Coordinates of C-alpha atoms in Angstrom, one line a residue:
X1 CA 168.1 87.0 74.0
X2 CA 165.4 84.3 74.0
X3 CA 163.4 86.3 76.5
X4 CA 163.6 89.4 74.3
X5 CA 162.4 87.3 71.3
X6 CA 159.5 85.8 73.3
X7 CA 158.4 89.2 74.6
X8 CA 158.5 90.6 71.0
X9 CA 156.3 87.7 69.9
X10 CA 153.8 88.4 72.6
X11 CA 153.7 92.1 71.7
X12 CA 153.1 91.3 68.0
X13 CA 150.4 88.7 68.9
X14 CA 148.7 91.2 71.2
X15 CA 148.8 93.8 68.4
X16 CA 146.9 91.4 66.2
X17 CA 144.2 91.0 68.8
X18 CA 144.0 94.8 69.4
X19 CA 143.2 95.3 65.8
X20 CA 140.0 93.2 66.0
X21 CA 138.6 92.0 69.3
X22 CA 135.8 89.4 69.1
X23 CA 135.2 89.3 72.8
X24 CA 132.6 90.9 75.1
X25 CA 132.5 92.5 78.6
X26 CA 130.1 93.5 81.3
X27 CA 130.1 96.3 83.8
X28 CA 127.8 97.9 86.3
X29 CA 127.4 99.8 89.5
X30 CA 126.5 98.1 92.8
X31 CA 124.3 100.3 95.2
X32 CA 122.5 99.8 98.5
X33 CA 118.8 100.4 99.0
X34 CA 119.4 104.2 99.5
X35 CA 121.4 104.4 96.2
X36 CA 124.8 104.8 97.8
X37 CA 127.7 103.1 96.1
X38 CA 128.9 99.8 97.7
X39 CA 132.6 99.5 97.8
X40 CA 134.4 96.2 98.0
X41 CA 131.5 94.0 97.1
X42 CA 132.5 90.6 95.6
X43 CA 131.1 90.1 92.0
X44 CA 131.4 86.7 90.3
X45 CA 130.6 86.2 86.6
X46 CA 129.7 82.5 85.8
X47 CA 129.3 80.9 82.4
X48 CA 126.7 78.4 83.2
X49 CA 127.4 76.4 80.1
X50 CA 131.0 75.6 81.0
X51 CA 131.1 76.5 84.8
X52 CA 133.9 79.0 84.1
X53 CA 134.0 81.7 86.8
X54 CA 135.6 85.2 87.0
X55 CA 135.7 87.1 90.2
X56 CA 136.3 90.8 91.0
X57 CA 135.4 93.5 93.5
X58 CA 133.8 96.8 93.2
X59 CA 136.1 99.8 93.2
X60 CA 135.9 103.1 95.1
X61 CA 132.9 104.2 92.9
X62 CA 131.1 100.9 93.4
X63 CA 131.8 99.8 89.8
X64 CA 132.7 96.3 88.7
X65 CA 134.2 95.3 85.3
X66 CA 134.8 92.1 83.4
X67 CA 136.6 92.4 80.1
X68 CA 137.8 90.0 77.4
X69 CA 134.9 87.6 78.1
X70 CA 133.7 85.2 75.5
X71 CA 130.3 86.4 74.1
X72 CA 127.2 84.4 74.3
X73 CA 124.2 83.7 76.4
X74 CA 123.7 81.8 79.7
X75 CA 125.8 84.0 82.0
X76 CA 125.1 84.6 85.7
X77 CA 126.3 87.5 88.0
X78 CA 126.5 86.9 91.7
X79 CA 127.0 89.8 94.1
X80 CA 127.8 89.4 97.8
X81 CA 128.7 91.8 100.5
X82 CA 128.5 91.7 104.3
X83 CA 125.2 93.0 105.6
X84 CA 123.4 92.4 102.4
X85 CA 121.5 89.5 100.8
X86 CA 123.2 87.7 98.0
X87 CA 121.9 88.8 94.6
X88 CA 122.0 86.6 91.6
X89 CA 121.3 88.0 88.1
X90 CA 120.8 85.1 85.7
X91 CA 120.1 84.6 82.0
X92 CA 122.5 87.3 80.9
X93 CA 123.6 87.6 77.3
X94 CA 126.9 89.2 76.3
X95 CA 127.0 90.6 72.8
X96 CA 130.2 90.3 70.7
X97 CA 132.2 93.5 70.6
X98 CA 130.0 95.1 73.3
X99 CA 130.4 95.9 77.0
X100 CA 127.0 95.2 78.5
X101 CA 125.8 97.3 81.5
X102 CA 124.1 95.5 84.4
X103 CA 123.6 97.7 87.5
X104 CA 122.7 96.0 90.8
X105 CA 120.9 97.2 93.9
X106 CA 121.5 95.1 97.0
X107 CA 118.9 94.4 99.7
X108 CA 119.9 94.6 103.4
X109 CA 119.9 91.3 105.2
X110 CA 121.8 88.1 105.8
X111 CA 124.3 87.1 103.1
X112 CA 123.1 83.5 103.3
X113 CA 119.7 84.8 101.9
X114 CA 119.6 85.0 98.1
X115 CA 117.6 87.2 95.8
X116 CA 117.5 86.0 92.2
X117 CA 116.6 88.2 89.2
X118 CA 116.1 86.8 85.8
X119 CA 117.3 89.0 83.0
X120 CA 115.4 89.3 79.7
X121 CA 118.4 88.0 77.9
X122 CA 118.7 90.8 75.4
X123 CA 121.4 93.3 74.8
X124 CA 121.6 96.4 77.0
X125 CA 121.9 100.0 75.8
X126 CA 125.5 100.7 74.6
X127 CA 126.8 103.4 77.0
X128 CA 130.6 102.6 76.6
X129 CA 131.3 103.9 73.1
X130 CA 129.7 105.8 70.2
X131 CA 129.5 102.9 67.7
X132 CA 126.1 102.1 66.0
X133 CA 125.4 98.5 65.2
X134 CA 123.3 95.5 66.0
X135 CA 124.0 92.2 67.6
X136 CA 122.2 89.2 66.1
X137 CA 122.2 86.2 68.4
X138 CA 122.2 82.5 67.6
X139 CA 118.5 82.0 67.5
X140 CA 117.9 84.8 65.1
X141 CA 120.8 83.6 62.9
X142 CA 119.2 80.2 62.6
X143 CA 116.0 81.7 61.4
X144 CA 117.6 83.3 58.4
X145 CA 116.3 82.5 54.9
X146 CA 118.0 79.9 52.8
X147 CA 119.7 82.4 50.5
X148 CA 122.1 83.7 53.1
X149 CA 122.8 80.6 55.3
X150 CA 126.3 80.1 53.9
X151 CA 127.6 83.2 55.6
X152 CA 126.0 85.8 57.9
X153 CA 128.4 88.6 56.9
X154 CA 126.1 89.9 54.2
X155 CA 123.6 90.8 57.0
X156 CA 125.3 94.1 57.3
X157 CA 123.3 95.0 54.3
X158 CA 120.2 95.2 56.6
X159 CA 121.8 97.9 58.8
X160 CA 120.9 101.6 58.5
X161 CA 123.2 103.5 56.2
X162 CA 124.1 100.5 54.0
X163 CA 123.3 100.3 50.3
X164 CA 121.9 96.9 49.5
X165 CA 124.1 94.4 47.7
X166 CA 121.5 94.0 44.9
X167 CA 121.5 97.5 43.3
X168 CA 121.4 96.2 39.8
X169 CA 123.7 96.7 36.8
X170 CA 126.1 99.6 37.1
X171 CA 126.1 99.5 40.9
X172 CA 129.8 98.9 41.0
X173 CA 131.3 100.1 44.3
X174 CA 127.9 101.2 45.5
X175 CA 126.7 97.6 46.1
X176 CA 127.3 97.1 49.8
X177 CA 128.5 100.6 50.5
X178 CA 128.4 101.5 54.2
X179 CA 127.8 105.2 54.9
X180 CA 129.4 106.3 51.7
X181 CA 132.5 104.1 51.8
X182 CA 133.4 101.7 48.9
X183 CA 131.9 98.3 49.0
X184 CA 135.3 96.6 49.4
X185 CA 136.2 98.7 52.5
X186 CA 134.3 96.5 54.9
X187 CA 136.1 94.6 57.6
X188 CA 135.3 91.0 58.6
X189 CA 136.8 89.2 61.5
X190 CA 136.1 85.7 62.8
X191 CA 137.2 85.0 66.4
X192 CA 139.3 88.2 66.1
X193 CA 141.2 87.1 63.0
X194 CA 141.0 89.0 59.7
X195 CA 138.8 87.0 57.2
X196 CA 138.5 89.6 54.4
X197 CA 138.6 88.6 50.8
X198 CA 141.5 90.8 49.6
X199 CA 141.5 89.3 46.1
X200 CA 138.1 89.9 44.6
X201 CA 136.9 92.9 46.7
X202 CA 133.4 91.5 46.8
X203 CA 130.9 92.8 49.4
X204 CA 130.8 90.7 52.6
X205 CA 132.9 87.9 51.1
X206 CA 134.4 85.8 53.9
X207 CA 137.6 83.7 53.5
X208 CA 137.2 80.3 54.9
X209 CA 133.4 80.8 55.1
X210 CA 131.4 81.1 58.2
X211 CA 128.2 79.0 58.1
X212 CA 125.2 80.1 60.1
X213 CA 125.1 77.0 62.3
X214 CA 128.8 77.4 63.3
X215 CA 128.3 81.0 64.5
X216 CA 127.5 81.9 68.1
X217 CA 127.0 85.7 67.5
X218 CA 127.2 88.3 64.9
X219 CA 127.6 92.1 65.2
X220 CA 127.7 94.6 62.4
X221 CA 128.9 98.2 63.1
X222 CA 127.8 100.7 60.4
X223 CA 128.8 104.0 62.1
X224 CA 131.6 105.2 64.5
X225 CA 133.6 102.0 64.9
X226 CA 136.3 102.1 67.7
X227 CA 140.0 102.1 67.0
X228 CA 140.2 98.4 67.7
X229 CA 137.7 97.4 65.0
X230 CA 140.1 97.2 62.1
X231 CA 141.8 98.9 59.2
X232 CA 138.8 99.7 56.9
X233 CA 136.6 102.7 56.6
X234 CA 133.5 100.8 55.9
X235 CA 131.3 98.5 58.0
X236 CA 132.7 96.3 60.6
X237 CA 131.5 92.7 60.9
X238 CA 132.5 90.6 64.0
X239 CA 131.7 86.9 64.0
X240 CA 132.4 84.4 66.9
X241 CA 132.3 80.7 66.4
X242 CA 130.4 78.3 68.7
X243 CA 132.0 76.5 71.6
X244 CA 131.1 73.2 73.2
X245 CA 129.4 73.1 76.6
X246 CA 129.0 70.7 79.5
X247 CA 126.0 69.2 77.7
X248 CA 126.0 67.6 74.3
X249 CA 124.1 69.6 71.6
X250 CA 123.8 69.0 67.9
X251 CA 121.5 69.2 64.9
X252 CA 120.9 67.6 61.5
X253 CA 119.4 69.9 58.9
X254 CA 118.4 70.2 55.3
X255 CA 116.9 73.1 53.3
X256 CA 115.5 72.4 49.8
X257 CA 114.3 74.7 47.1
X258 CA 113.0 73.7 43.7
X259 CA 111.6 75.5 40.6
X260 CA 108.1 74.8 41.7
X261 CA 108.3 77.8 44.0
X262 CA 109.9 80.1 41.4
X263 CA 108.2 82.0 38.6
X264 CA 109.5 82.0 35.0
X265 CA 111.1 85.2 33.8
X266 CA 109.3 87.7 31.5
X267 CA 111.7 87.1 28.7
X268 CA 111.5 83.3 28.9
X269 CA 107.7 83.5 28.8
X270 CA 107.9 85.9 25.8
X271 CA 110.1 83.6 23.8
X272 CA 108.3 80.4 24.9
X273 CA 111.3 79.1 26.8
X274 CA 110.5 76.8 29.7
X275 CA 111.1 77.8 33.4
X276 CA 114.8 77.2 34.3
X277 CA 115.5 74.1 36.3
X278 CA 116.2 74.8 40.0
X279 CA 117.2 72.3 42.7
X280 CA 119.1 73.6 45.7
X281 CA 119.9 71.5 48.7
X282 CA 121.7 72.9 51.7
X283 CA 122.3 70.3 54.4
X284 CA 124.7 69.5 57.2
X285 CA 124.9 68.9 60.9
X286 CA 126.8 69.9 64.0
X287 CA 127.7 68.5 67.4
X288 CA 129.3 70.0 70.5
X289 CA 129.9 68.9 74.1
X290 CA 132.5 68.1 76.8
X291 CA 135.7 66.1 76.4
X292 CA 136.4 66.7 80.1
X293 CA 133.6 68.3 82.1
X294 CA 134.2 71.9 83.1
X295 CA 137.7 71.7 81.4
X296 CA 137.8 70.8 77.8
X297 CA 135.1 71.2 75.1
X298 CA 134.7 70.6 71.4
X299 CA 132.4 71.8 68.6
X300 CA 132.2 70.5 65.0
X301 CA 130.0 71.7 62.1
X302 CA 129.6 70.6 58.5
X303 CA 127.7 72.8 56.0
X304 CA 127.2 71.5 52.4
X305 CA 125.3 72.6 49.4
X306 CA 124.4 71.1 46.0
X307 CA 122.9 73.1 43.2
X308 CA 121.6 72.0 39.8
X309 CA 119.9 74.8 38.0
X310 CA 119.3 76.5 34.7
X311 CA 120.7 79.9 33.8
X312 CA 118.7 81.9 31.1
X313 CA 120.8 83.3 28.3
X314 CA 119.9 85.1 25.0
X315 CA 122.3 84.7 22.1
X316 CA 122.3 86.6 18.8
X317 CA 121.7 84.2 15.9
X318 CA 121.1 84.6 12.2
X319 CA 117.5 84.8 10.9
X320 CA 116.2 82.2 8.5
X321 CA 116.7 84.3 5.3
X322 CA 120.3 85.0 6.3
X323 CA 120.9 81.3 6.9
X324 CA 119.8 80.6 3.3
X325 CA 122.2 83.2 1.8
X326 CA 119.8 86.2 1.6
X327 CA 120.7 89.6 3.0
X328 CA 118.4 92.3 4.5
X329 CA 119.0 96.1 4.6
X330 CA 117.3 99.4 5.3
X331 CA 115.8 100.5 2.0
X332 CA 115.7 104.2 3.0
X333 CA 112.0 104.6 2.3
X334 CA 110.8 108.0 3.6
X335 CA 109.4 107.9 7.1
X336 CA 111.3 104.7 8.1
X337 CA 113.2 104.9 11.4
X338 CA 116.8 103.9 11.6
X339 CA 115.9 101.2 14.1
X340 CA 113.2 99.7 11.9
X341 CA 112.9 95.9 12.3
X342 CA 111.3 93.2 10.2
X343 CA 108.8 92.5 13.0
X344 CA 107.7 96.1 13.4
X345 CA 108.3 97.8 10.0
X346 CA 108.7 95.1 7.3
X347 CA 108.2 97.8 4.6
X348 CA 111.4 99.5 5.6
X349 CA 113.5 96.4 5.1
X350 CA 114.4 94.9 1.7
X351 CA 115.5 91.2 1.5
X352 CA 117.8 90.4 -1.3
X353 CA 117.6 86.8 -2.7
X354 CA 120.8 84.7 -2.9
X355 CA 120.9 85.5 -6.7
X356 CA 120.6 89.2 -6.0
X357 CA 123.4 89.0 -3.5
X358 CA 125.6 87.1 -6.0
X359 CA 124.8 89.8 -8.6
X360 CA 126.3 92.4 -6.3
X361 CA 129.4 90.3 -5.8
X362 CA 132.2 91.4 -8.2
X363 CA 133.1 87.7 -8.6
X364 CA 129.5 86.6 -8.8
X365 CA 129.8 83.9 -6.2
X366 CA 127.5 85.4 -3.5
X367 CA 127.3 83.7 -0.1
X368 CA 130.1 81.3 0.9
X369 CA 128.7 77.8 1.0
X370 CA 131.1 76.6 3.7
X371 CA 130.2 79.5 5.9
X372 CA 126.5 79.0 5.4
X373 CA 126.9 75.3 6.2
X374 CA 128.7 76.2 9.4
X375 CA 126.1 78.7 10.4
X376 CA 123.3 76.2 9.9
X377 CA 125.1 73.5 11.8
X378 CA 126.3 75.7 14.7
X379 CA 123.6 78.3 15.3
X380 CA 120.1 77.4 16.5
X381 CA 117.1 79.1 14.9
X382 CA 115.9 82.3 16.5
X383 CA 113.0 82.1 19.0
X384 CA 113.2 85.7 20.2
X385 CA 112.7 88.2 17.4
X386 CA 113.0 91.2 19.8
X387 CA 116.8 90.6 20.1
X388 CA 119.5 91.0 17.5
X389 CA 119.3 93.8 14.9
X390 CA 115.9 92.7 13.7
X391 CA 117.1 92.7 10.1
X392 CA 119.5 89.8 9.7
X393 CA 119.8 88.6 13.3
X394 CA 117.5 87.7 16.1
X395 CA 117.8 86.1 19.5
X396 CA 117.8 82.6 20.8
X397 CA 116.8 82.3 24.5
X398 CA 117.6 79.1 26.3
X399 CA 118.4 77.7 29.8
X400 CA 122.0 76.5 30.3
X401 CA 122.8 74.0 33.1
X402 CA 124.8 75.3 36.0
X403 CA 126.2 73.2 38.9
X404 CA 127.6 74.0 42.4
X405 CA 129.1 71.8 45.1
X406 CA 130.1 73.2 48.5
X407 CA 131.5 71.8 51.8
X408 CA 132.6 73.8 54.8
X409 CA 134.1 72.2 57.9
X410 CA 134.3 74.1 61.2
X411 CA 136.0 72.7 64.3
X412 CA 136.7 74.4 67.6
X413 CA 138.2 73.4 71.0
X414 CA 138.1 75.3 74.3
X415 CA 140.3 74.5 77.3
X416 CA 139.8 76.0 80.7
X417 CA 143.4 75.5 81.9
X418 CA 142.6 76.9 85.4
X419 CA 140.7 79.7 87.0
X420 CA 142.9 82.3 85.4
X421 CA 143.8 80.9 82.0
X422 CA 141.8 79.8 78.9
X423 CA 142.9 78.5 75.5
X424 CA 140.9 78.0 72.3
X425 CA 141.7 76.7 68.8
X426 CA 139.5 76.9 65.7
X427 CA 140.0 75.8 62.1
X428 CA 137.8 76.1 58.9
X429 CA 138.1 74.4 55.6
X430 CA 136.0 75.6 52.7
X431 CA 135.8 73.8 49.4
X432 CA 133.6 74.8 46.4
X433 CA 133.3 73.9 42.8
X434 CA 130.8 75.7 40.6
X435 CA 130.1 76.7 37.0
X436 CA 131.6 80.1 36.4
X437 CA 128.7 82.4 35.6
X438 CA 130.5 85.4 37.1
X439 CA 133.4 85.8 34.7
X440 CA 132.0 83.7 31.8
X441 CA 128.8 81.9 30.8
X442 CA 127.5 78.5 31.6
X443 CA 127.4 77.5 27.9
X444 CA 127.4 79.2 24.6
X445 CA 124.5 77.1 23.1
X446 CA 122.5 74.1 24.2
X447 CA 124.5 70.9 24.3
X448 CA 127.9 72.8 24.6
X449 CA 130.2 71.9 27.5
X450 CA 130.6 74.3 30.4
X451 CA 133.1 77.0 29.5
X452 CA 134.9 77.3 32.9
X453 CA 134.7 76.8 36.6
X454 CA 135.3 78.6 39.9
X455 CA 137.1 76.4 42.5
X456 CA 137.5 77.6 46.1
X457 CA 140.1 76.1 48.3
X458 CA 140.1 78.3 51.5
X459 CA 141.3 77.5 55.0
X460 CA 141.6 79.5 58.2
X461 CA 142.8 78.8 61.7
X462 CA 143.1 80.7 64.9
X463 CA 144.6 80.0 68.4
X464 CA 144.0 82.3 71.4
X465 CA 145.1 82.4 75.0
X466 CA 143.5 84.5 77.7
X467 CA 145.2 85.1 81.1
X468 CA 143.6 86.9 84.0
X469 CA 146.7 88.1 85.7
X470 CA 144.8 90.1 88.3
X471 CA 141.3 91.6 88.7
X472 CA 142.5 94.6 86.8
X473 CA 145.0 93.1 84.3
X474 CA 144.0 90.7 81.5
X475 CA 146.3 89.7 78.7
X476 CA 144.8 88.1 75.5
X477 CA 146.9 86.9 72.6
X478 CA 145.4 85.5 69.4
X479 CA 147.2 84.4 66.2
X480 CA 145.8 83.0 63.0
X481 CA 145.8 82.7 59.3
X482 CA 143.0 83.1 56.7
X483 CA 144.0 81.9 53.2
X484 CA 142.0 82.4 50.1
X485 CA 142.5 79.9 47.3
X486 CA 140.8 80.6 43.9
X487 CA 141.2 78.5 40.7
X488 CA 139.6 79.1 37.3
X489 CA 140.0 75.9 35.2
X490 CA 138.3 75.7 31.8
X491 CA 137.2 72.1 31.9
X492 CA 135.4 69.8 34.4
X493 CA 137.1 66.5 35.1

């Protein structure tokens, strides 16, 4: 019974992986100088960063294959066969979710002699499936602008057939739509585990976060995804976290942006409102290296962000005559438009004095003194006469303070158990506290407290095991959890 339960667990775990592979592969054909296929040649794939090796032989068609290989750069292919010089193809990069093709032609000679070919390091033409998408490697990810450093998933918006995420008001499900699908129909995986935000349905939202400096590679598929990509009809985003290597690597970073590099808005300038405050700091660091050389590796990354900025709002407030108990109305003069305003057509508006308002009141009291006192104490004076109805109300434009505080922790361990087995574990913790300007406003009027917050308490983990049972049989099982935690308290503590 225990064996049956264990087998069932392995099947379920394998099914989870089959839904979203975040691995790579390499294949190719080995030929002699005349172009004939070389059968039985020994092909070794070496990860020069960790000294991990995989070995296979070419089949009856002279073809070799390596599947379920961790993506990344720094791979080397070594081909040997009796009667031919050893050929070494170095500087190979394997893109996530792709099977790269590297054909090899051997040269007749002594096997002790070596011919080394240095690859350009880029992705090869995808000839194994019909999917259309791009792989963005670690270097290009690091060169991203500051606005998208917190997560690379939104980069799918740069792919062909994708509607940009900033389509303006009324965009709805068009914002982030991939080849006609709804924006919330994208599929995001990190190390093969689902990381989709199922609660809010936002475009490219990632549970647990995935900071740029913690990602080894990124691939976005906009068209013709394979059956193993996932359960969504939209774009497919595959992210793979970094691993440690036999050498220690790390970085310390900070990105700063202030209001000095931003222009004021048209409406702020029109109302005489100052440029909103803006101070954004994104900072952090990472370190990775060996715990046991060639065997056990670690990687850790911290990504943090601090924002202090102003958000421009325009509120409808009473005009000065209304604050004093007077009342304006359209006087119905011939030729006056129904949308006439005091600033554009003063002759079309009649202002009743407080005494005239009281005369129209059956009780003769006119404006309520308590209400007028509240209006004058609560509402600021209009500074934007183009807002409101232009008769009794105008607009007040101001900058409300907004804050944000983020921390994302990413940790990963890789263990080369032996030549045939490899285990990895990864966890993420994402914490964020920010002023809620999505569902509410930063403040109703200057000096008011913030109305509400958004608090994120996400975490995610994944554990995977790869077993090369034979040159033609590989089993990979990955299990994990991605939990989204959202809170909306109304007060800061």
